Backbone as numpy.savetxt, mean C-alpha at the origin, in Angstrom:
# Nx Ny Nz CAx CAy CAz Cx Cy Cz
-7.85 4.25 2.41 -9.27 4.58 2.05 -9.64 6.69 1.84
-9.30 6.94 3.45 -8.88 8.07 3.09 -8.31 8.97 1.94
-7.07 8.37 1.35 -5.92 8.17 0.80 -6.86 8.48 0.02
-7.42 7.39 -0.43 -7.95 6.81 -2.35 -9.00 8.36 -2.19
-10.18 8.53 -1.31 -11.19 9.54 -1.08 -10.35 10.89 -1.64
-9.19 11.39 -1.30 -8.62 12.28 -1.25 -8.30 12.67 -2.46
-7.03 11.57 -3.01 -6.78 11.50 -4.91 -8.20 11.80 -5.70
-9.34 10.83 -5.44 -9.87 11.12 -6.30 -10.68 11.79 -6.07
-10.77 12.83 -5.31 -11.67 14.23 -5.67 -10.88 14.61 -5.47
-10.24 15.53 -5.59 -8.76 16.35 -5.15 -8.11 16.35 -7.38
-7.54 15.09 -7.39 -7.03 14.92 -8.80 -8.18 14.21 -9.42
-9.07 13.98 -9.45 -9.99 13.63 -10.12 -9.84 11.98 -10.75
-9.08 11.64 -10.26 -8.57 9.80 -10.41 -10.07 9.32 -9.81
-9.70 8.01 -10.84 -10.82 6.93 -11.10 -10.04 5.90 -9.47
-11.30 5.07 -9.16 -10.92 4.07 -7.84 -9.29 3.71 -7.90
-9.37 2.43 -8.79 -8.53 1.93 -9.32 -6.86 3.23 -9.73
-6.73 3.40 -10.06 -5.94 4.32 -9.68 -5.13 5.05 -8.89
-6.65 5.77 -8.73 -6.39 6.14 -7.32 -5.59 4.74 -6.32
-6.06 4.23 -6.38 -5.62 2.65 -5.53 -4.55 2.48 -5.60
-3.87 2.97 -6.49 -2.11 2.82 -6.19 -1.60 3.43 -6.12
-1.96 4.41 -6.48 -1.27 6.14 -6.26 -1.00 6.04 -4.49
-2.41 5.02 -3.66 -2.46 5.35 -2.54 -1.06 4.87 -1.92
-1.03 3.20 -2.34 -0.14 2.51 -2.46 1.22 3.60 -2.16
2.00 3.78 -3.31 3.28 4.37 -3.18 3.09 5.70 -2.46
2.00 6.63 -1.82 2.15 6.99 -0.87 2.53 6.65 0.27
1.76 5.45 0.89 1.81 4.78 1.92 3.28 4.23 1.63
3.50 3.29 0.61 5.17 3.25 0.90 6.67 4.47 0.85
6.13 5.19 0.31 7.13 6.61 1.14 7.77 7.05 1.80
5.58 6.72 3.23 4.95 7.03 4.38 6.58 6.45 4.88
6.72 5.17 4.80 7.19 4.21 5.68 8.92 4.12 5.01
8.72 4.25 4.36 10.21 3.89 3.96 11.36 4.98 4.27
10.39 6.68 4.79 10.88 7.93 5.19 10.96 7.51 6.66
10.03 6.42 7.25 9.78 6.42 8.73 10.71 5.40 9.41
11.49 4.68 8.41 12.38 2.96 8.48 14.03 4.26 8.48
14.44 5.03 7.56 14.84 5.06 7.80 15.15 6.27 8.05
14.52 6.75 9.30 14.95 8.08 10.76 14.74 7.10 11.16
14.32 6.57 11.43 14.26 5.71 12.89 16.27 4.56 12.83
16.40 4.23 11.83 17.22 4.19 11.07 18.87 5.11 12.29
18.50 6.67 11.13 19.37 7.70 11.43 19.53 7.74 13.41
18.46 7.42 13.82 17.98 8.04 14.86 18.61 7.05 16.05
19.32 5.86 15.00 19.57 5.23 16.04 18.67 4.56 17.02
17.76 4.70 16.98 16.55 4.12 18.03 15.61 2.79 17.56
16.28 2.43 16.53 15.62 0.68 15.88 15.26 -0.39 16.58
14.23 -0.24 16.86 13.63 -1.57 18.58 14.10 -3.37 18.52
14.41 -4.08 18.48 14.96 -5.23 19.00 13.43 -6.26 18.20
13.54 -6.57 17.26 12.84 -7.43 16.43 13.16 -8.80 16.30
12.01 -9.48 15.51 12.46 -11.03 15.43 12.12 -11.46 14.31
14.15 -12.24 13.65 13.82 -11.46 12.46 13.00 -12.71 11.90
12.87 -14.19 12.03 11.85 -14.81 11.65 10.47 -14.12 10.90
9.74 -12.78 12.18 8.87 -12.75 11.83 9.29 -11.25 10.94
9.95 -11.21 10.66 9.94 -9.58 10.30 10.11 -10.68 8.17
11.09 -11.28 7.63 11.27 -12.60 6.96 10.04 -12.95 6.32
8.78 -13.01 6.99 7.93 -13.90 6.84 6.83 -12.33 6.53
6.87 -11.96 6.85 6.63 -10.24 6.16 6.08 -10.33 5.17
8.27 -9.99 5.23 8.35 -9.60 3.45 7.85 -10.63 2.85
8.66 -11.63 2.94 7.21 -12.60 1.84 6.00 -12.25 1.58
5.74 -11.78 2.57 4.25 -12.21 2.24 4.00 -11.04 1.19
4.42 -9.95 1.80 4.28 -8.53 0.94 4.43 -8.90 -0.04
6.00 -9.44 -0.55 5.97 -10.15 -1.98 5.07 -10.63 -2.56
4.18 -11.54 -2.05 3.81 -12.73 -2.15 2.05 -11.78 -2.79
1.84 -11.36 -1.90 0.94 -10.53 -1.71 0.98 -9.13 -2.58
1.78 -8.57 -3.01 2.21 -7.67 -4.27 1.57 -8.66 -5.78
2.10 -9.10 -5.77 1.88 -10.34 -7.39 0.34 -10.74 -7.51
-0.02 -11.17 -5.98 -1.18 -11.55 -6.70 -2.64 -10.48 -6.52
-2.36 -9.46 -6.11 -3.25 -7.68 -6.57 -3.12 -7.99 -7.52
-1.53 -7.44 -7.82 -1.22 -7.15 -9.23 -2.14 -7.94 -10.40
-2.35 -9.21 -9.90 -3.05 -9.68 -10.96 -4.71 -9.51 -10.77
-4.68 -9.03 -9.83 -6.20 -9.08 -9.70 -6.75 -7.96 -10.34
-6.07 -7.05 -9.71 -5.79 -5.56 -10.33 -5.96 -5.67 -11.93
-5.45 -6.20 -12.57 -5.42 -6.30 -13.88 -7.38 -7.06 -15.01
-8.05 -7.93 -13.65 -8.46 -8.50 -13.82 -9.77 -7.79 -13.45
-9.78 -7.10 -13.10 -11.46 -6.36 -12.17 -11.17 -4.93 -12.87
-12.56 -4.30 -13.60 -12.62 -2.77 -13.86 -12.84 -2.40 -12.21
-13.14 -1.04 -13.17 -13.44 -0.30 -11.74 -14.35 0.07 -10.99
-15.54 -0.64 -11.40 -16.77 -0.39 -11.45 -16.86 -1.97 -9.83
-15.89 -2.79 -10.79 -16.13 -3.74 -9.16 -14.97 -3.79 -8.17
-14.45 -2.47 -7.98 -12.91 -1.67 -7.29 -14.15 -0.18 -6.97
-14.86 0.53 -7.18 -16.10 0.89 -6.68 -17.11 -0.29 -5.65
-17.60 -1.12 -6.33 -17.83 -1.55 -5.06 -16.82 -2.57 -4.19
-16.64 -2.78 -3.99 -15.52 -2.98 -3.32 -15.25 -2.16 -1.86
-14.51 -0.70 -2.36 -15.28 0.11 -1.04 -16.15 0.85 -0.89
-17.21 0.37 -1.53 -18.22 0.97 -0.87 -18.73 -0.72 -0.07
-18.73 -1.32 -0.66 -18.87 -2.84 0.48 -18.29 -2.54 1.50
């Protein structure tokens, strides 16, 4: 939510546009962190099943979120953030 507030106030974006751009900012940050972890050879042990489920959940969540985002307007998004 702090990313969205900053994007709205500093760049004059509406909440829908700021939400999408916030997700891009988070994606870039996470990809950079993963690459830094891989290149520093500091990858912790993890469960491949959990990783697979997280990837599938992220893909389906993105698809569902995209459909919801197309159907709602900025007023509804503003109300969701206030709530």
